[in-house]
Amino acid sequence: EVQLLESGGNLVQPGGSLRLSCAASGFTFSSYAMSWVRQAPGKGLEWVSAISGSGGSTYNADSVKGRFTISRDNSKNTLYLQMNSLRAEDTAVYYCAKYYDSSGYYVYWYLDLWGRGTLVTVSS
Amino acid sequence: DIQMTQSPSSLSASVGDRVTITCRASQGIANYLAWFQQKPGKVPKLLIYAASTLQSGVPSRFSGSKSGTDFTLTISSLQPEDVATYYCQKYNSAPQTFGGGTKVEIK
């Protein structure tokens, strides 16, 4: 079964750091680009970051640029999001999501599988 | 960056009604538009990609269309299980922005 399982969400103080993980199973992880999408409480979806299958290409939304880093370890079938200098407005459920196409690219491709999400709360 | 403006933000309709949700791109995005359904407390689910292609397993009462930079999601006959928030997302280039969402309720 194709599955994504996020972990690492927690309560953290403003200015703190956190690393999220997403364990993938049921597909050839290295062949697919991946993304992080977040949803603040009671709010809409916000696309945060994407990474190509090889890990050689990444993109971060302006709202997290310079603070968040997306990465992957294809030997461990795991996607990461390193979050630094956290702010209250980063409070959200963070979803890991997989792109449809096995080319490994995220441009021109849509998200077809989402994990259940992990909650990050930034508060003092 | 290209903005995605979704309307209405919410709607209430009766079972069996035809429901239409619109998403407008601030620039051309060709057909690189997906629609997602998020039921309360659940994970987003892909409904439509390439503006009008139904994802496998999605009921045929859902359909998508495009006119210029305007995209439409239509539910031909609203069912109780369709209560959800619907989001469009453009994916032609990064950032792959979502629309603001449309909350659909039963009257």
PDB file of C-alpha atoms in Angstrom:
ATOM      1  CA  GLU A   1       0.000   0.000   0.000  1.00  0.00           C
ATOM      2  CA  VAL A   2       1.273   3.441  -0.918  1.00  0.00           C
ATOM      3  CA  GLN A   3       1.613   5.423   2.287  1.00  0.00           C
ATOM      4  CA  LEU A   4       3.093   8.605   3.726  1.00  0.00           C
ATOM      5  CA  LEU A   5       3.553   9.017   7.468  1.00  0.00           C
ATOM      6  CA  GLU A   6       4.641  12.322   8.952  1.00  0.00           C
ATOM      7  CA  SER A   7       6.232  12.755  12.359  1.00  0.00           C
ATOM      8  CA  GLY A   8       8.115  15.341  14.379  1.00  0.00           C
ATOM      9  CA  GLY A   9       5.385  17.863  15.060  1.00  0.00           C
ATOM     10  CA  ASN A  10       5.515  19.434  18.505  1.00  0.00           C
ATOM     11  CA  LEU A  11       5.084  22.544  20.607  1.00  0.00           C
ATOM     12  CA  VAL A  12       8.062  24.870  20.134  1.00  0.00           C
ATOM     13  CA  GLN A  13       8.843  28.390  21.308  1.00  0.00           C
ATOM     14  CA  PRO A  14       9.101  31.311  18.875  1.00  0.00           C
ATOM     15  CA  GLY A  15      12.581  31.409  17.387  1.00  0.00           C
ATOM     16  CA  GLY A  16      13.033  27.695  17.901  1.00  0.00           C
ATOM     17  CA  SER A  17      13.698  24.872  15.451  1.00  0.00           C
ATOM     18  CA  LEU A  18      12.019  21.624  14.539  1.00  0.00           C
ATOM     19  CA  ARG A  19      12.599  18.897  11.976  1.00  0.00           C
ATOM     20  CA  LEU A  20       9.675  17.093  10.414  1.00  0.00           C
ATOM     21  CA  SER A  21       9.998  13.686   8.778  1.00  0.00           C
ATOM     22  CA  CYS A  22       7.831  11.847   6.298  1.00  0.00           C
ATOM     23  CA  ALA A  23       8.334   8.112   5.861  1.00  0.00           C
ATOM     24  CA  ALA A  24       7.239   6.820   2.469  1.00  0.00           C
ATOM     25  CA  SER A  25       6.327   3.255   1.576  1.00  0.00           C
ATOM     26  CA  GLY A  26       4.729   1.291  -1.233  1.00  0.00           C
ATOM     27  CA  PHE A  27       6.413   3.110  -4.124  1.00  0.00           C
ATOM     28  CA  THR A  28       9.884   3.836  -5.513  1.00  0.00           C
ATOM     29  CA  PHE A  29      10.514   6.938  -3.413  1.00  0.00           C
ATOM     30  CA  SER A  30      13.521   8.236  -5.361  1.00  0.00           C
ATOM     31  CA  SER A  31      11.469   8.424  -8.572  1.00  0.00           C
ATOM     32  CA  TYR A  32       8.974  10.950  -7.255  1.00  0.00           C
ATOM     33  CA  ALA A  33       9.125  14.601  -6.356  1.00  0.00           C
ATOM     34  CA  MET A  34       7.669  15.446  -2.963  1.00  0.00           C
ATOM     35  CA  SER A  35       6.145  18.456  -1.265  1.00  0.00           C
ATOM     36  CA  TRP A  36       5.193  19.929   2.087  1.00  0.00           C
ATOM     37  CA  VAL A  37       1.821  21.676   2.362  1.00  0.00           C
ATOM     38  CA  ARG A  38       0.563  23.281   5.555  1.00  0.00           C
ATOM     39  CA  GLN A  39      -2.792  24.296   6.968  1.00  0.00           C
ATOM     40  CA  ALA A  40      -3.120  26.742   9.842  1.00  0.00           C
ATOM     41  CA  PRO A  41      -6.007  26.055  12.249  1.00  0.00           C
ATOM     42  CA  GLY A  42      -9.294  26.836  10.522  1.00  0.00           C
ATOM     43  CA  LYS A  43      -7.501  28.151   7.430  1.00  0.00           C
ATOM     44  CA  GLY A  44      -6.820  27.033   3.876  1.00  0.00           C
ATOM     45  CA  LEU A  45      -4.001  25.058   2.306  1.00  0.00           C
ATOM     46  CA  GLU A  46      -0.610  26.674   1.746  1.00  0.00           C
ATOM     47  CA  TRP A  47       2.028  25.104  -0.480  1.00  0.00           C
ATOM     48  CA  VAL A  48       5.335  25.364   1.370  1.00  0.00           C
ATOM     49  CA  SER A  49       8.163  23.477  -0.349  1.00  0.00           C
ATOM     50  CA  ALA A  50       8.942  20.963  -3.056  1.00  0.00           C
ATOM     51  CA  ILE A  51      11.903  18.771  -3.942  1.00  0.00           C
ATOM     52  CA  SER A  52      12.724  16.730  -7.019  1.00  0.00           C
ATOM     53  CA  GLY A  53      13.179  12.980  -6.872  1.00  0.00           C
ATOM     54  CA  SER A  54      16.960  13.215  -6.901  1.00  0.00           C
ATOM     55  CA  GLY A  55      16.950  16.037  -4.365  1.00  0.00           C
ATOM     56  CA  GLY A  56      18.850  18.265  -6.782  1.00  0.00           C
ATOM     57  CA  SER A  57      16.069  20.810  -7.208  1.00  0.00           C
ATOM     58  CA  THR A  58      14.115  22.478  -4.434  1.00  0.00           C
ATOM     59  CA  TYR A  59      11.712  25.389  -4.078  1.00  0.00           C
ATOM     60  CA  ASN A  60      10.445  27.189  -1.003  1.00  0.00           C
ATOM     61  CA  ALA A  61       7.522  29.587  -0.721  1.00  0.00           C
ATOM     62  CA  ASP A  62       8.436  33.189   0.074  1.00  0.00           C
ATOM     63  CA  SER A  63       6.794  32.836   3.491  1.00  0.00           C
ATOM     64  CA  VAL A  64       9.434  30.297   4.596  1.00  0.00           C
ATOM     65  CA  LYS A  65      12.400  31.160   2.379  1.00  0.00           C
ATOM     66  CA  GLY A  66      15.625  31.376   4.364  1.00  0.00           C
ATOM     67  CA  ARG A  67      14.049  29.643   7.377  1.00  0.00           C
ATOM     68  CA  PHE A  68      12.841  26.247   6.125  1.00  0.00           C
ATOM     69  CA  THR A  69      14.851  23.639   4.210  1.00  0.00           C
ATOM     70  CA  ILE A  70      13.365  20.669   2.412  1.00  0.00           C
ATOM     71  CA  SER A  71      15.551  17.614   1.904  1.00  0.00           C
ATOM     72  CA  ARG A  72      15.300  13.883   1.378  1.00  0.00           C
ATOM     73  CA  ASP A  73      17.231  10.690   2.039  1.00  0.00           C
ATOM     74  CA  ASN A  74      16.343   8.290  -0.737  1.00  0.00           C
ATOM     75  CA  SER A  75      18.223   5.453   0.972  1.00  0.00           C
ATOM     76  CA  LYS A  76      15.805   5.778   3.894  1.00  0.00           C
ATOM     77  CA  ASN A  77      12.681   6.635   1.848  1.00  0.00           C
ATOM     78  CA  THR A  78      12.263   9.713   3.987  1.00  0.00           C
ATOM     79  CA  LEU A  79      11.437  13.359   3.320  1.00  0.00           C
ATOM     80  CA  TYR A  80      12.408  16.106   5.750  1.00  0.00           C
ATOM     81  CA  LEU A  81      11.520  19.688   6.546  1.00  0.00           C
ATOM     82  CA  GLN A  82      13.998  21.546   8.721  1.00  0.00           C
ATOM     83  CA  MET A  83      12.241  24.544  10.235  1.00  0.00           C
ATOM     84  CA  ASN A  84      14.296  27.286  11.889  1.00  0.00           C
ATOM     85  CA  SER A  85      13.429  30.698  13.334  1.00  0.00           C
ATOM     86  CA  LEU A  86       9.860  29.544  13.870  1.00  0.00           C
ATOM     87  CA  ARG A  87       7.098  32.117  14.234  1.00  0.00           C
ATOM     88  CA  ALA A  88       3.580  31.960  15.625  1.00  0.00           C
ATOM     89  CA  GLU A  89       2.242  32.128  12.075  1.00  0.00           C
ATOM     90  CA  ASP A  90       4.008  28.841  11.269  1.00  0.00           C
ATOM     91  CA  THR A  91       1.524  27.055  13.538  1.00  0.00           C
ATOM     92  CA  ALA A  92      -0.210  24.530  11.299  1.00  0.00           C
ATOM     93  CA  VAL A  93      -0.742  20.936  10.367  1.00  0.00           C
ATOM     94  CA  TYR A  94       2.064  20.037   7.976  1.00  0.00           C
ATOM     95  CA  TYR A  95       1.233  17.519   5.264  1.00  0.00           C
ATOM     96  CA  CYS A  96       3.724  15.555   3.233  1.00  0.00           C
ATOM     97  CA  ALA A  97       2.501  14.917  -0.316  1.00  0.00           C
ATOM     98  CA  LYS A  98       3.703  12.998  -3.359  1.00  0.00           C
ATOM     99  CA  TYR A  99       3.652  14.149  -6.965  1.00  0.00           C
ATOM    100  CA  TYR A 100       1.993  11.915  -9.514  1.00  0.00           C
ATOM    101  CA  ASP A 101       4.675  11.438 -12.140  1.00  0.00           C
ATOM    102  CA  SER A 102       7.687   9.118 -11.844  1.00  0.00           C
ATOM    103  CA  SER A 103       9.927  11.541 -13.757  1.00  0.00           C
ATOM    104  CA  GLY A 104      10.934  13.019 -10.422  1.00  0.00           C
ATOM    105  CA  TYR A 105       9.935  16.560 -11.333  1.00  0.00           C
ATOM    106  CA  TYR A 106       7.381  18.765  -9.573  1.00  0.00           C
ATOM    107  CA  VAL A 107       6.818  21.399 -12.215  1.00  0.00           C
ATOM    108  CA  TYR A 108       3.827  20.539 -14.400  1.00  0.00           C
ATOM    109  CA  TRP A 109       2.736  17.751 -12.038  1.00  0.00           C
ATOM    110  CA  TYR A 110       0.036  17.515  -9.417  1.00  0.00           C
ATOM    111  CA  LEU A 111      -0.097  16.020  -5.927  1.00  0.00           C
ATOM    112  CA  ASP A 112      -1.846  12.663  -5.846  1.00  0.00           C
ATOM    113  CA  LEU A 113      -1.175  11.295  -2.361  1.00  0.00           C
ATOM    114  CA  TRP A 114      -1.133  13.024   1.015  1.00  0.00           C
ATOM    115  CA  GLY A 115      -0.079  11.917   4.465  1.00  0.00           C
ATOM    116  CA  ARG A 116      -2.237  12.433   7.545  1.00  0.00           C
ATOM    117  CA  GLY A 117      -0.219  15.419   8.712  1.00  0.00           C
ATOM    118  CA  THR A 118       1.674  16.425  11.846  1.00  0.00           C
ATOM    119  CA  LEU A 119       0.830  19.414  14.039  1.00  0.00           C
ATOM    120  CA  VAL A 120       3.382  22.126  14.708  1.00  0.00           C
ATOM    121  CA  THR A 121       2.496  24.677  17.363  1.00  0.00           C
ATOM    122  CA  VAL A 122       4.691  27.729  17.856  1.00  0.00           C
ATOM    123  CA  SER A 123       3.906  29.415  21.129  1.00  0.00           C
ATOM    124  CA  SER A 124       5.576  30.616  24.299  1.00  0.00           C
TER     125      SER A 124
ATOM    126  CA  ASP B   1       3.718  35.127  -8.656  1.00  0.00           C
ATOM    127  CA  ILE B   2       0.413  33.920 -10.093  1.00  0.00           C
ATOM    128  CA  GLN B   3      -2.558  34.362  -7.763  1.00  0.00           C
ATOM    129  CA  MET B   4      -5.502  31.967  -7.611  1.00  0.00           C
ATOM    130  CA  THR B   5      -8.805  33.595  -6.655  1.00  0.00           C
ATOM    131  CA  GLN B   6     -11.520  31.142  -5.694  1.00  0.00           C
ATOM    132  CA  SER B   7     -15.216  31.986  -5.345  1.00  0.00           C
ATOM    133  CA  PRO B   8     -17.491  31.827  -3.535  1.00  0.00           C
ATOM    134  CA  SER B   9     -15.779  31.307  -0.188  1.00  0.00           C
ATOM    135  CA  SER B  10     -18.813  29.354   0.981  1.00  0.00           C
ATOM    136  CA  LEU B  11     -22.144  28.164  -0.304  1.00  0.00           C
ATOM    137  CA  SER B  12     -25.195  26.324   0.937  1.00  0.00           C
ATOM    138  CA  ALA B  13     -27.264  24.208  -1.429  1.00  0.00           C
ATOM    139  CA  SER B  14     -29.910  21.520  -1.303  1.00  0.00           C
ATOM    140  CA  VAL B  15     -29.360  17.852  -2.005  1.00  0.00           C
ATOM    141  CA  GLY B  16     -29.671  17.327  -5.733  1.00  0.00           C
ATOM    142  CA  ASP B  17     -28.695  20.885  -6.636  1.00  0.00           C
ATOM    143  CA  ARG B  18     -26.069  21.724  -9.209  1.00  0.00           C
ATOM    144  CA  VAL B  19     -23.123  23.461  -7.547  1.00  0.00           C
ATOM    145  CA  THR B  20     -20.449  25.518  -9.294  1.00  0.00           C
ATOM    146  CA  ILE B  21     -17.163  26.754  -7.856  1.00  0.00           C
ATOM    147  CA  THR B  22     -14.836  29.060  -9.752  1.00  0.00           C
ATOM    148  CA  CYS B  23     -11.088  29.567  -9.607  1.00  0.00           C
ATOM    149  CA  ARG B  24      -9.470  32.433 -11.533  1.00  0.00           C
ATOM    150  CA  ALA B  25      -5.760  32.579 -12.291  1.00  0.00           C
ATOM    151  CA  SER B  26      -4.114  36.007 -12.492  1.00  0.00           C
ATOM    152  CA  GLN B  27      -2.127  34.803 -15.524  1.00  0.00           C
ATOM    153  CA  GLY B  28      -2.400  31.953 -17.979  1.00  0.00           C
ATOM    154  CA  ILE B  29      -1.626  28.518 -16.560  1.00  0.00           C
ATOM    155  CA  ALA B  30      -2.756  26.415 -19.527  1.00  0.00           C
ATOM    156  CA  ASN B  31      -4.531  23.338 -18.103  1.00  0.00           C
ATOM    157  CA  TYR B  32      -2.270  22.938 -15.052  1.00  0.00           C
ATOM    158  CA  LEU B  33      -5.048  23.112 -12.501  1.00  0.00           C
ATOM    159  CA  ALA B  34      -6.128  20.558  -9.908  1.00  0.00           C
ATOM    160  CA  TRP B  35      -9.124  20.420  -7.592  1.00  0.00           C
ATOM    161  CA  PHE B  36      -9.024  18.891  -4.107  1.00  0.00           C
ATOM    162  CA  GLN B  37     -11.753  17.976  -1.662  1.00  0.00           C
ATOM    163  CA  GLN B  38     -11.149  18.170   2.071  1.00  0.00           C
ATOM    164  CA  LYS B  39     -13.851  16.765   4.293  1.00  0.00           C
ATOM    165  CA  PRO B  40     -13.975  17.991   7.906  1.00  0.00           C
ATOM    166  CA  GLY B  41     -11.062  16.589   9.877  1.00  0.00           C
ATOM    167  CA  LYS B  42      -9.713  14.693   6.895  1.00  0.00           C
ATOM    168  CA  VAL B  43      -6.792  14.823   4.489  1.00  0.00           C
ATOM    169  CA  PRO B  44      -7.189  16.598   1.125  1.00  0.00           C
ATOM    170  CA  LYS B  45      -8.164  14.283  -1.709  1.00  0.00           C
ATOM    171  CA  LEU B  46      -7.435  14.812  -5.409  1.00  0.00           C
ATOM    172  CA  LEU B  47     -10.625  15.098  -7.465  1.00  0.00           C
ATOM    173  CA  ILE B  48      -9.580  16.518 -10.818  1.00  0.00           C
ATOM    174  CA  TYR B  49      -6.283  17.246 -12.582  1.00  0.00           C
ATOM    175  CA  ALA B  50      -5.418  18.879 -15.888  1.00  0.00           C
ATOM    176  CA  ALA B  51      -8.446  21.111 -15.352  1.00  0.00           C
ATOM    177  CA  SER B  52     -10.977  18.496 -16.419  1.00  0.00           C
ATOM    178  CA  THR B  53      -9.646  14.949 -15.936  1.00  0.00           C
ATOM    179  CA  LEU B  54     -11.392  13.010 -13.190  1.00  0.00           C
ATOM    180  CA  GLN B  55      -9.122  11.143 -10.802  1.00  0.00           C
ATOM    181  CA  SER B  56      -9.786   7.412 -10.657  1.00  0.00           C
ATOM    182  CA  GLY B  57     -12.568   6.512  -8.241  1.00  0.00           C
ATOM    183  CA  VAL B  58     -14.100   9.990  -8.096  1.00  0.00           C
ATOM    184  CA  PRO B  59     -17.862  10.014  -8.750  1.00  0.00           C
ATOM    185  CA  SER B  60     -18.908  11.209 -12.178  1.00  0.00           C
ATOM    186  CA  ARG B  61     -21.105  13.953 -10.701  1.00  0.00           C
ATOM    187  CA  PHE B  62     -17.864  15.920 -10.313  1.00  0.00           C
ATOM    188  CA  SER B  63     -16.522  17.669 -13.402  1.00  0.00           C
ATOM    189  CA  GLY B  64     -14.058  20.404 -14.264  1.00  0.00           C
ATOM    190  CA  SER B  65     -13.795  22.892 -17.083  1.00  0.00           C
ATOM    191  CA  LYS B  66     -11.718  25.809 -18.270  1.00  0.00           C
ATOM    192  CA  SER B  67     -12.407  29.059 -20.058  1.00  0.00           C
ATOM    193  CA  GLY B  68      -9.352  31.229 -20.510  1.00  0.00           C
ATOM    194  CA  THR B  69      -7.943  31.735 -17.032  1.00  0.00           C
ATOM    195  CA  ASP B  70     -11.215  30.775 -15.328  1.00  0.00           C
ATOM    196  CA  PHE B  71     -11.630  27.243 -14.051  1.00  0.00           C
ATOM    197  CA  THR B  72     -14.832  25.677 -12.793  1.00  0.00           C
ATOM    198  CA  LEU B  73     -15.595  22.703 -10.576  1.00  0.00           C
ATOM    199  CA  THR B  74     -19.157  21.481 -10.941  1.00  0.00           C
ATOM    200  CA  ILE B  75     -21.072  19.026  -8.793  1.00  0.00           C
ATOM    201  CA  SER B  76     -24.019  18.037 -10.965  1.00  0.00           C
ATOM    202  CA  SER B  77     -26.204  16.729  -8.142  1.00  0.00           C
ATOM    203  CA  LEU B  78     -25.044  17.598  -4.629  1.00  0.00           C
ATOM    204  CA  GLN B  79     -25.003  14.688  -2.180  1.00  0.00           C
ATOM    205  CA  PRO B  80     -24.719  14.769   1.622  1.00  0.00           C
ATOM    206  CA  GLU B  81     -21.262  13.174   1.428  1.00  0.00           C
ATOM    207  CA  ASP B  82     -20.042  16.132  -0.673  1.00  0.00           C
ATOM    208  CA  VAL B  83     -20.009  18.422   2.368  1.00  0.00           C
ATOM    209  CA  ALA B  84     -16.408  19.592   2.344  1.00  0.00           C
ATOM    210  CA  THR B  85     -14.087  22.429   1.494  1.00  0.00           C
ATOM    211  CA  TYR B  86     -12.852  22.467  -2.084  1.00  0.00           C
ATOM    212  CA  TYR B  87      -9.526  23.922  -3.195  1.00  0.00           C
ATOM    213  CA  CYS B  88      -8.023  24.617  -6.576  1.00  0.00           C
ATOM    214  CA  GLN B  89      -4.252  24.518  -7.097  1.00  0.00           C
ATOM    215  CA  LYS B  90      -2.168  25.587 -10.041  1.00  0.00           C
ATOM    216  CA  TYR B  91       0.905  23.490 -10.794  1.00  0.00           C
ATOM    217  CA  ASN B  92       2.465  24.867 -13.972  1.00  0.00           C
ATOM    218  CA  SER B  93       5.301  26.459 -12.054  1.00  0.00           C
ATOM    219  CA  ALA B  94       6.450  27.115  -8.513  1.00  0.00           C
ATOM    220  CA  PRO B  95       5.027  28.396  -6.249  1.00  0.00           C
ATOM    221  CA  GLN B  96       2.145  25.977  -6.774  1.00  0.00           C
ATOM    222  CA  THR B  97      -0.455  28.201  -5.162  1.00  0.00           C
ATOM    223  CA  PHE B  98      -3.801  27.058  -3.788  1.00  0.00           C
ATOM    224  CA  GLY B  99      -7.017  29.005  -4.025  1.00  0.00           C
ATOM    225  CA  GLY B 100      -8.577  30.188  -0.787  1.00  0.00           C
ATOM    226  CA  GLY B 101     -11.117  27.376  -0.638  1.00  0.00           C
ATOM    227  CA  THR B 102     -14.885  27.027  -0.930  1.00  0.00           C
ATOM    228  CA  LYS B 103     -16.846  25.521   1.914  1.00  0.00           C
ATOM    229  CA  VAL B 104     -19.879  23.587   0.673  1.00  0.00           C
ATOM    230  CA  GLU B 105     -22.750  22.889   3.053  1.00  0.00           C
ATOM    231  CA  ILE B 106     -26.187  21.330   2.744  1.00  0.00           C
ATOM    232  CA  LYS B 107     -29.160  23.661   3.112  1.00  0.00           C
TER     233      LYS B 107
END
